Amino acid sequence: MPEVMKMNNNKRAPKKRRGAKIGMAVCMAVAVVLTGVYTFQQYKSNVKNEMAKIEEESQKELEEYQSADAGDVINESTDDLTGEGLSGLPENGLNEETQDPASSGTGTSGDDTQSGQNDGLSTQDGTDTGTATENGTGSQTPENGGMDSQETAGGGNEINFSEGDKLIWPVSGAVLMNYSMDKTVYFSTLEEYKYNPALIIGGAVNDQVISAGKGIVKSIDRTPQEGTTVTVDMGNGYEAIYGQLQNVQVKTGDSVEAKTVLGYLAEPTRYYSVEGCNLYFEFRKDGQPIDPLQFLSE
């Protein structure tokens, strides 16, 4: 009898050990699942925080960019008023025209006094005064005529781009990066997400860059990001900016037509080294960037 009980106990022992092992395995599986869930939730939280941080930085960059643009517009307007606005006045300016009647009046009264003292002939003096007045009027007529002639001459170079007009492609190449000011895009060279106010069009070094439309060269500048840039005023607040250039063929103040050669593509700046040789093409309305694709011919 004791031997039978011993055999039964030996049979029950493996079952207990098996149950314990299964219990441990279940506990370990549950622990792994819980750890995985926690890790995944933590990962999602980290990703969400990173995206929020990127969006916040991008928004700050956009605000800084818009603030810089507003400052440029104010500076340009001030320069226009102090520079071109004053230089555009005729040589015989407002002050001189204002002084002419006074000086003419002084001359007339002097003639009247002198004539009255010498000859005492008021009729002749009146005739002389009238003649002097007519001469004064005649001397002003060429000035007004000169101003009219200048306005007419300027009208021949009138620039008047409008919302319904089209642009031609300044280079023939694939679009590497689209305009995007409503959401950030990834810049491979910088390895970060940013807003993109321009079209980045691929090309080869020394490819011709032509004007996308009629205008007047407003400025030629150089920046670390876009390299040498040519800004063309197209009228009605529209401007085209061509960056990453070399061997610029125009100068400030030049009138250009559509297809006028502005320069040639240069090696990319270090901000676009991964993207490769390209044309930075930005289009603005009243100082704010707009999508060039809305105006470029297909």
mmCIF file of C-alpha atoms in Angstrom:
data_model
loop_
_atom_site.group_PDB
_atom_site.id
_atom_site.type_symbol
_atom_site.label_atom_id
_atom_site.label_comp_id
_atom_site.label_asym_id
_atom_site.label_seq_id
_atom_site.Cartn_x
_atom_site.Cartn_y
_atom_site.Cartn_z
ATOM 1 C CA MET A 1 0.000 0.000 0.000
ATOM 2 C CA PRO A 2 2.685 2.573 0.807
ATOM 3 C CA GLU A 3 4.329 1.779 -2.520
ATOM 4 C CA VAL A 4 1.092 2.583 -4.409
ATOM 5 C CA MET A 5 0.770 5.969 -2.618
ATOM 6 C CA LYS A 6 4.377 6.782 -3.397
ATOM 7 C CA MET A 7 3.782 6.098 -7.089
ATOM 8 C CA ASN A 8 0.671 8.339 -7.081
ATOM 9 C CA ASN A 9 2.665 11.150 -5.446
ATOM 10 C CA ASN A 10 5.375 10.796 -8.098
ATOM 11 C CA LYS A 11 2.730 11.150 -10.843
ATOM 12 C CA ARG A 12 1.194 14.268 -9.243
ATOM 13 C CA ALA A 13 4.538 16.071 -8.855
ATOM 14 C CA PRO A 14 5.193 16.529 -12.619
ATOM 15 C CA LYS A 15 1.647 17.876 -13.084
ATOM 16 C CA LYS A 16 2.246 20.499 -10.383
ATOM 17 C CA ARG A 17 5.567 21.512 -11.936
ATOM 18 C CA ARG A 18 3.927 21.730 -15.367
ATOM 19 C CA GLY A 19 1.203 23.972 -13.929
ATOM 20 C CA ALA A 20 3.775 26.207 -12.300
ATOM 21 C CA LYS A 21 5.741 26.491 -15.535
ATOM 22 C CA ILE A 22 2.601 27.354 -17.504
ATOM 23 C CA GLY A 23 1.687 29.973 -14.905
ATOM 24 C CA MET A 24 5.157 31.511 -15.143
ATOM 25 C CA ALA A 25 4.990 31.496 -18.928
ATOM 26 C CA VAL A 26 1.607 33.247 -18.863
ATOM 27 C CA CYS A 27 2.917 35.838 -16.410
ATOM 28 C CA MET A 28 5.949 36.497 -18.594
ATOM 29 C CA ALA A 29 3.748 36.837 -21.695
ATOM 30 C CA VAL A 30 1.495 39.298 -19.906
ATOM 31 C CA ALA A 31 4.524 41.257 -18.723
ATOM 32 C CA VAL A 32 5.931 41.387 -22.278
ATOM 33 C CA VAL A 33 2.589 42.581 -23.666
ATOM 34 C CA LEU A 34 2.245 45.258 -21.003
ATOM 35 C CA THR A 35 5.833 46.395 -21.597
ATOM 36 C CA GLY A 36 5.212 46.533 -25.354
ATOM 37 C CA VAL A 37 2.020 48.552 -24.915
ATOM 38 C CA TYR A 38 3.755 50.987 -22.589
ATOM 39 C CA THR A 39 6.750 51.294 -24.938
ATOM 40 C CA PHE A 40 4.488 51.915 -27.962
ATOM 41 C CA GLN A 41 2.490 54.551 -26.087
ATOM 42 C CA GLN A 42 5.726 56.204 -24.994
ATOM 43 C CA TYR A 43 6.964 56.149 -28.615
ATOM 44 C CA LYS A 44 3.725 57.729 -29.859
ATOM 45 C CA SER A 45 4.007 60.393 -27.176
ATOM 46 C CA ASN A 46 7.623 61.155 -28.152
ATOM 47 C CA VAL A 47 6.713 61.385 -31.840
ATOM 48 C CA LYS A 48 3.802 63.676 -31.057
ATOM 49 C CA ASN A 49 6.046 65.924 -28.951
ATOM 50 C CA GLU A 50 8.693 66.040 -31.698
ATOM 51 C CA MET A 51 6.110 66.966 -34.362
ATOM 52 C CA ALA A 52 4.675 69.676 -32.124
ATOM 53 C CA LYS A 53 8.182 71.038 -31.574
ATOM 54 C CA ILE A 54 8.898 71.028 -35.317
ATOM 55 C CA GLU A 55 5.598 72.787 -36.082
ATOM 56 C CA GLU A 56 6.306 75.400 -33.409
ATOM 57 C CA GLU A 57 9.790 76.080 -34.800
ATOM 58 C CA SER A 58 8.393 76.252 -38.342
ATOM 59 C CA GLN A 59 5.721 78.721 -37.258
ATOM 60 C CA LYS A 60 8.389 80.904 -35.643
ATOM 61 C CA GLU A 61 10.428 80.786 -38.871
ATOM 62 C CA LEU A 62 7.366 81.795 -40.878
ATOM 63 C CA GLU A 63 6.658 84.735 -38.568
ATOM 64 C CA GLU A 64 10.315 85.824 -38.755
ATOM 65 C CA TYR A 65 10.244 85.489 -42.540
ATOM 66 C CA GLN A 66 7.059 87.575 -42.820
ATOM 67 C CA SER A 67 8.454 90.175 -40.407
ATOM 68 C CA ALA A 68 11.637 90.397 -42.491
ATOM 69 C CA ASP A 69 9.565 90.828 -45.647
ATOM 70 C CA ALA A 70 7.521 93.592 -44.042
ATOM 71 C CA GLY A 71 10.745 95.366 -43.035
ATOM 72 C CA ASP A 72 12.090 95.050 -46.569
ATOM 73 C CA VAL A 73 8.884 96.528 -47.993
ATOM 74 C CA ILE A 74 9.073 99.486 -45.586
ATOM 75 C CA ASN A 75 12.764 100.061 -46.383
ATOM 76 C CA GLU A 76 12.135 99.820 -50.109
ATOM 77 C CA SER A 77 9.246 102.290 -49.873
ATOM 78 C CA THR A 78 11.422 104.676 -47.878
ATOM 79 C CA ASP A 79 14.230 104.335 -50.411
ATOM 80 C CA ASP A 80 11.809 104.995 -53.242
ATOM 81 C CA LEU A 81 10.557 108.160 -51.574
ATOM 82 C CA THR A 82 13.994 109.478 -50.668
ATOM 83 C CA GLY A 83 15.807 108.246 -53.764
ATOM 84 C CA GLU A 84 13.825 107.658 -56.915
ATOM 85 C CA GLY A 85 10.909 109.850 -55.829
ATOM 86 C CA LEU A 86 13.084 112.939 -55.444
ATOM 87 C CA SER A 87 15.369 112.164 -58.357
ATOM 88 C CA GLY A 88 12.323 111.797 -60.588
ATOM 89 C CA LEU A 89 11.362 115.453 -60.119
ATOM 90 C CA PRO A 90 12.299 117.845 -62.930
ATOM 91 C CA GLU A 91 15.330 120.059 -62.474
ATOM 92 C CA ASN A 92 13.088 123.096 -62.100
ATOM 93 C CA GLY A 93 11.292 121.676 -59.076
ATOM 94 C CA LEU A 94 8.324 122.771 -57.063
ATOM 95 C CA ASN A 95 10.331 125.242 -55.041
ATOM 96 C CA GLU A 96 11.591 126.998 -58.138
ATOM 97 C CA GLU A 97 8.115 127.085 -59.693
ATOM 98 C CA THR A 98 6.772 128.484 -56.450
ATOM 99 C CA GLN A 99 9.468 131.109 -56.453
ATOM 100 C CA ASP A 100 8.980 132.074 -60.112
ATOM 101 C CA PRO A 101 5.717 133.999 -59.603
ATOM 102 C CA ALA A 102 7.261 135.860 -56.681
ATOM 103 C CA SER A 103 10.378 136.669 -58.637
ATOM 104 C CA SER A 104 8.255 137.613 -61.644
ATOM 105 C CA GLY A 105 6.118 139.772 -59.416
ATOM 106 C CA THR A 106 9.178 141.414 -57.982
ATOM 107 C CA GLY A 107 10.551 142.005 -61.461
ATOM 108 C CA THR A 108 7.235 143.444 -62.600
ATOM 109 C CA SER A 109 6.925 145.826 -59.695
ATOM 110 C CA GLY A 110 10.498 146.837 -60.212
ATOM 111 C CA ASP A 111 9.815 147.496 -63.878
ATOM 112 C CA ASP A 112 6.660 149.445 -63.008
ATOM 113 C CA THR A 113 8.511 151.563 -60.462
ATOM 114 C CA GLN A 114 11.440 152.104 -62.734
ATOM 115 C CA SER A 115 9.227 152.844 -65.724
ATOM 116 C CA GLY A 116 7.072 155.168 -63.633
ATOM 117 C CA GLN A 117 10.120 157.063 -62.452
ATOM 118 C CA ASN A 118 11.801 157.274 -65.827
ATOM 119 C CA ASP A 119 9.019 157.674 -68.365
ATOM 120 C CA GLY A 120 5.787 158.067 -66.364
ATOM 121 C CA LEU A 121 3.981 156.093 -69.134
ATOM 122 C CA SER A 122 1.648 153.719 -67.293
ATOM 123 C CA THR A 123 0.225 152.340 -70.532
ATOM 124 C CA GLN A 124 3.631 151.335 -71.810
ATOM 125 C CA ASP A 125 4.466 149.938 -68.406
ATOM 126 C CA GLY A 126 1.319 147.852 -68.472
ATOM 127 C CA THR A 127 2.239 146.605 -71.915
ATOM 128 C CA ASP A 128 5.727 145.757 -70.725
ATOM 129 C CA THR A 129 4.313 144.031 -67.668
ATOM 130 C CA GLY A 130 1.966 142.037 -69.819
ATOM 131 C CA THR A 131 4.845 141.090 -72.068
ATOM 132 C CA ALA A 132 6.892 140.058 -69.090
ATOM 133 C CA THR A 133 3.989 137.961 -67.855
ATOM 134 C CA GLU A 134 3.623 136.343 -71.229
ATOM 135 C CA ASN A 135 7.326 135.646 -71.309
ATOM 136 C CA GLY A 136 7.084 134.149 -67.843
ATOM 137 C CA THR A 137 4.234 131.955 -68.957
ATOM 138 C CA GLY A 138 6.144 131.026 -72.062
ATOM 139 C CA SER A 139 9.172 130.079 -70.036
ATOM 140 C CA GLN A 140 7.059 127.705 -67.961
ATOM 141 C CA THR A 141 5.472 126.014 -70.955
ATOM 142 C CA PRO A 142 8.605 124.111 -72.022
ATOM 143 C CA GLU A 143 8.970 122.821 -68.449
ATOM 144 C CA ASN A 144 5.466 121.373 -68.510
ATOM 145 C CA GLY A 145 6.095 120.087 -71.985
ATOM 146 C CA GLY A 146 9.280 118.459 -70.771
ATOM 147 C CA MET A 147 7.402 116.708 -67.973
ATOM 148 C CA ASP A 148 4.771 115.477 -70.430
ATOM 149 C CA SER A 149 7.507 114.164 -72.692
ATOM 150 C CA GLN A 150 9.136 112.289 -69.825
ATOM 151 C CA GLU A 151 5.857 110.669 -68.828
ATOM 152 C CA THR A 152 5.206 109.654 -72.418
ATOM 153 C CA ALA A 153 8.679 108.204 -72.756
ATOM 154 C CA GLY A 154 8.225 106.278 -69.494
ATOM 155 C CA GLY A 155 4.911 104.928 -70.699
ATOM 156 C CA GLY A 156 6.716 102.986 -73.430
ATOM 157 C CA ASN A 157 8.422 100.857 -70.738
ATOM 158 C CA GLU A 158 5.287 100.427 -68.672
ATOM 159 C CA ILE A 159 5.123 97.168 -66.708
ATOM 160 C CA ASN A 160 1.663 95.938 -65.876
ATOM 161 C CA PHE A 161 1.556 92.273 -64.802
ATOM 162 C CA SER A 162 -1.915 91.211 -63.679
ATOM 163 C CA GLU A 163 -3.529 88.202 -62.038
ATOM 164 C CA GLY A 164 -4.648 86.746 -65.371
ATOM 165 C CA ASP A 165 -1.198 86.946 -67.023
ATOM 166 C CA LYS A 166 1.109 83.955 -67.476
ATOM 167 C CA LEU A 167 4.804 83.369 -66.844
ATOM 168 C CA ILE A 168 7.183 81.282 -68.919
ATOM 169 C CA TRP A 169 9.496 78.762 -67.269
ATOM 170 C CA PRO A 170 12.851 80.418 -66.510
ATOM 171 C CA VAL A 171 14.725 77.109 -66.875
ATOM 172 C CA SER A 172 13.811 73.734 -68.323
ATOM 173 C CA GLY A 173 14.149 71.252 -65.493
ATOM 174 C CA ALA A 174 12.242 69.118 -63.037
ATOM 175 C CA VAL A 175 10.749 70.661 -59.908
ATOM 176 C CA LEU A 176 12.835 69.411 -56.985
ATOM 177 C CA MET A 177 10.767 71.111 -54.275
ATOM 178 C CA ASN A 178 7.341 72.694 -54.563
ATOM 179 C CA TYR A 179 6.218 75.989 -53.073
ATOM 180 C CA SER A 180 4.719 75.313 -49.629
ATOM 181 C CA MET A 181 3.757 78.029 -47.167
ATOM 182 C CA ASP A 182 0.752 76.273 -45.617
ATOM 183 C CA LYS A 183 2.755 73.337 -44.272
ATOM 184 C CA THR A 184 6.410 72.460 -43.783
ATOM 185 C CA VAL A 185 8.401 70.355 -46.245
ATOM 186 C CA TYR A 186 11.587 68.378 -45.695
ATOM 187 C CA PHE A 187 14.891 69.987 -46.743
ATOM 188 C CA SER A 188 17.326 67.146 -47.365
ATOM 189 C CA THR A 189 20.483 69.225 -46.990
ATOM 190 C CA LEU A 190 19.336 70.836 -43.740
ATOM 191 C CA GLU A 191 17.687 67.605 -42.518
ATOM 192 C CA GLU A 192 14.730 69.542 -41.163
ATOM 193 C CA TYR A 193 11.193 70.595 -41.996
ATOM 194 C CA LYS A 194 10.694 74.200 -43.121
ATOM 195 C CA TYR A 195 8.304 76.369 -45.106
ATOM 196 C CA ASN A 196 9.348 76.831 -48.736
ATOM 197 C CA PRO A 197 8.443 80.212 -50.339
ATOM 198 C CA ALA A 198 9.775 79.300 -53.793
ATOM 199 C CA LEU A 199 9.999 76.681 -56.514
ATOM 200 C CA ILE A 200 13.286 74.781 -56.524
ATOM 201 C CA ILE A 201 13.828 73.797 -60.171
ATOM 202 C CA GLY A 202 16.639 71.421 -61.086
ATOM 203 C CA GLY A 203 19.224 72.168 -63.756
ATOM 204 C CA ALA A 204 22.884 71.931 -64.704
ATOM 205 C CA VAL A 205 25.704 74.367 -64.037
ATOM 206 C CA ASN A 206 25.858 77.053 -66.772
ATOM 207 C CA ASP A 207 22.262 76.464 -67.912
ATOM 208 C CA GLN A 208 20.678 79.704 -69.172
ATOM 209 C CA VAL A 209 18.195 81.434 -66.871
ATOM 210 C CA ILE A 210 15.681 83.609 -68.746
ATOM 211 C CA SER A 211 13.179 86.181 -67.508
ATOM 212 C CA ALA A 212 9.725 84.715 -66.916
ATOM 213 C CA GLY A 213 8.089 87.945 -68.078
ATOM 214 C CA LYS A 214 8.478 91.646 -68.822
ATOM 215 C CA GLY A 215 9.823 93.900 -66.087
ATOM 216 C CA ILE A 216 12.584 96.116 -64.744
ATOM 217 C CA VAL A 217 15.585 94.802 -62.793
ATOM 218 C CA LYS A 218 15.007 96.083 -59.271
ATOM 219 C CA SER A 219 18.087 94.724 -57.507
ATOM 220 C CA ILE A 220 20.961 92.257 -57.711
ATOM 221 C CA ASP A 221 21.931 90.791 -54.343
ATOM 222 C CA ARG A 222 23.788 87.909 -52.754
ATOM 223 C CA THR A 223 22.624 85.833 -49.786
ATOM 224 C CA PRO A 224 24.135 82.750 -48.088
ATOM 225 C CA GLN A 225 21.029 80.670 -48.857
ATOM 226 C CA GLU A 226 20.163 81.629 -52.451
ATOM 227 C CA GLY A 227 23.558 82.877 -53.664
ATOM 228 C CA THR A 228 23.410 85.614 -56.310
ATOM 229 C CA THR A 229 19.809 86.722 -56.877
ATOM 230 C CA VAL A 230 18.163 88.999 -59.449
ATOM 231 C CA THR A 231 14.858 90.646 -58.498
ATOM 232 C CA VAL A 232 12.629 91.850 -61.371
ATOM 233 C CA ASP A 233 9.741 94.255 -60.749
ATOM 234 C CA MET A 234 6.852 93.212 -63.016
ATOM 235 C CA GLY A 235 4.357 95.906 -61.993
ATOM 236 C CA ASN A 236 1.228 96.036 -59.819
ATOM 237 C CA GLY A 237 3.157 94.703 -56.808
ATOM 238 C CA TYR A 238 4.387 91.544 -58.583
ATOM 239 C CA GLU A 239 8.070 90.593 -58.328
ATOM 240 C CA ALA A 240 10.081 87.614 -59.561
ATOM 241 C CA ILE A 241 13.241 86.533 -57.733
ATOM 242 C CA TYR A 242 15.814 84.319 -59.445
ATOM 243 C CA GLY A 243 18.468 82.759 -57.169
ATOM 244 C CA GLN A 244 21.558 80.517 -57.459
ATOM 245 C CA LEU A 245 22.931 82.513 -60.427
ATOM 246 C CA GLN A 246 26.340 83.348 -61.842
ATOM 247 C CA ASN A 247 27.568 85.490 -64.769
ATOM 248 C CA VAL A 248 24.602 87.853 -64.424
ATOM 249 C CA GLN A 249 23.900 89.519 -67.781
ATOM 250 C CA VAL A 250 21.781 92.477 -66.570
ATOM 251 C CA LYS A 251 22.187 95.379 -64.198
ATOM 252 C CA THR A 252 19.879 97.293 -61.864
ATOM 253 C CA GLY A 253 17.435 99.472 -63.799
ATOM 254 C CA ASP A 254 17.553 97.420 -67.013
ATOM 255 C CA SER A 255 14.273 96.717 -68.786
ATOM 256 C CA VAL A 256 13.836 93.041 -69.627
ATOM 257 C CA GLU A 257 11.392 91.168 -71.806
ATOM 258 C CA ALA A 258 10.171 87.601 -71.503
ATOM 259 C CA LYS A 259 13.062 85.260 -72.457
ATOM 260 C CA THR A 260 15.762 87.887 -71.786
ATOM 261 C CA VAL A 261 18.853 86.044 -70.500
ATOM 262 C CA LEU A 262 19.418 87.072 -66.868
ATOM 263 C CA GLY A 263 22.390 84.830 -66.122
ATOM 264 C CA TYR A 264 23.466 81.201 -65.730
ATOM 265 C CA LEU A 265 23.036 78.544 -63.050
ATOM 266 C CA ALA A 266 25.857 78.338 -60.510
ATOM 267 C CA GLU A 267 26.994 75.568 -58.194
ATOM 268 C CA PRO A 268 24.419 75.248 -55.382
ATOM 269 C CA THR A 269 25.038 76.946 -52.067
ATOM 270 C CA ARG A 270 25.735 74.740 -49.062
ATOM 271 C CA TYR A 271 22.067 75.040 -48.096
ATOM 272 C CA TYR A 272 21.117 73.063 -51.231
ATOM 273 C CA SER A 273 24.143 70.765 -51.661
ATOM 274 C CA VAL A 274 22.064 67.559 -51.443
ATOM 275 C CA GLU A 275 19.349 68.867 -53.774
ATOM 276 C CA GLY A 276 22.056 69.753 -56.319
ATOM 277 C CA CYS A 277 22.269 72.510 -58.929
ATOM 278 C CA ASN A 278 18.983 74.386 -59.068
ATOM 279 C CA LEU A 279 17.177 77.657 -59.725
ATOM 280 C CA TYR A 280 15.542 79.299 -56.741
ATOM 281 C CA PHE A 281 12.421 80.906 -58.276
ATOM 282 C CA GLU A 282 10.239 82.970 -55.956
ATOM 283 C CA PHE A 283 7.190 84.997 -57.014
ATOM 284 C CA ARG A 284 5.749 87.734 -54.795
ATOM 285 C CA LYS A 285 2.679 89.944 -54.659
ATOM 286 C CA ASP A 286 2.951 93.059 -52.474
ATOM 287 C CA GLY A 287 5.996 91.589 -50.736
ATOM 288 C CA GLN A 288 4.402 88.246 -49.841
ATOM 289 C CA PRO A 289 5.371 84.955 -51.547
ATOM 290 C CA ILE A 290 2.732 83.286 -53.735
ATOM 291 C CA ASP A 291 2.742 79.995 -55.651
ATOM 292 C CA PRO A 292 4.514 80.463 -59.035
ATOM 293 C CA LEU A 293 2.787 77.360 -60.427
ATOM 294 C CA GLN A 294 -0.475 79.301 -60.519
ATOM 295 C CA PHE A 295 1.038 81.567 -63.193
ATOM 296 C CA LEU A 296 3.522 79.365 -65.062
ATOM 297 C CA SER A 297 2.443 78.106 -68.470
ATOM 298 C CA GLU A 298 2.018 74.371 -68.778
#
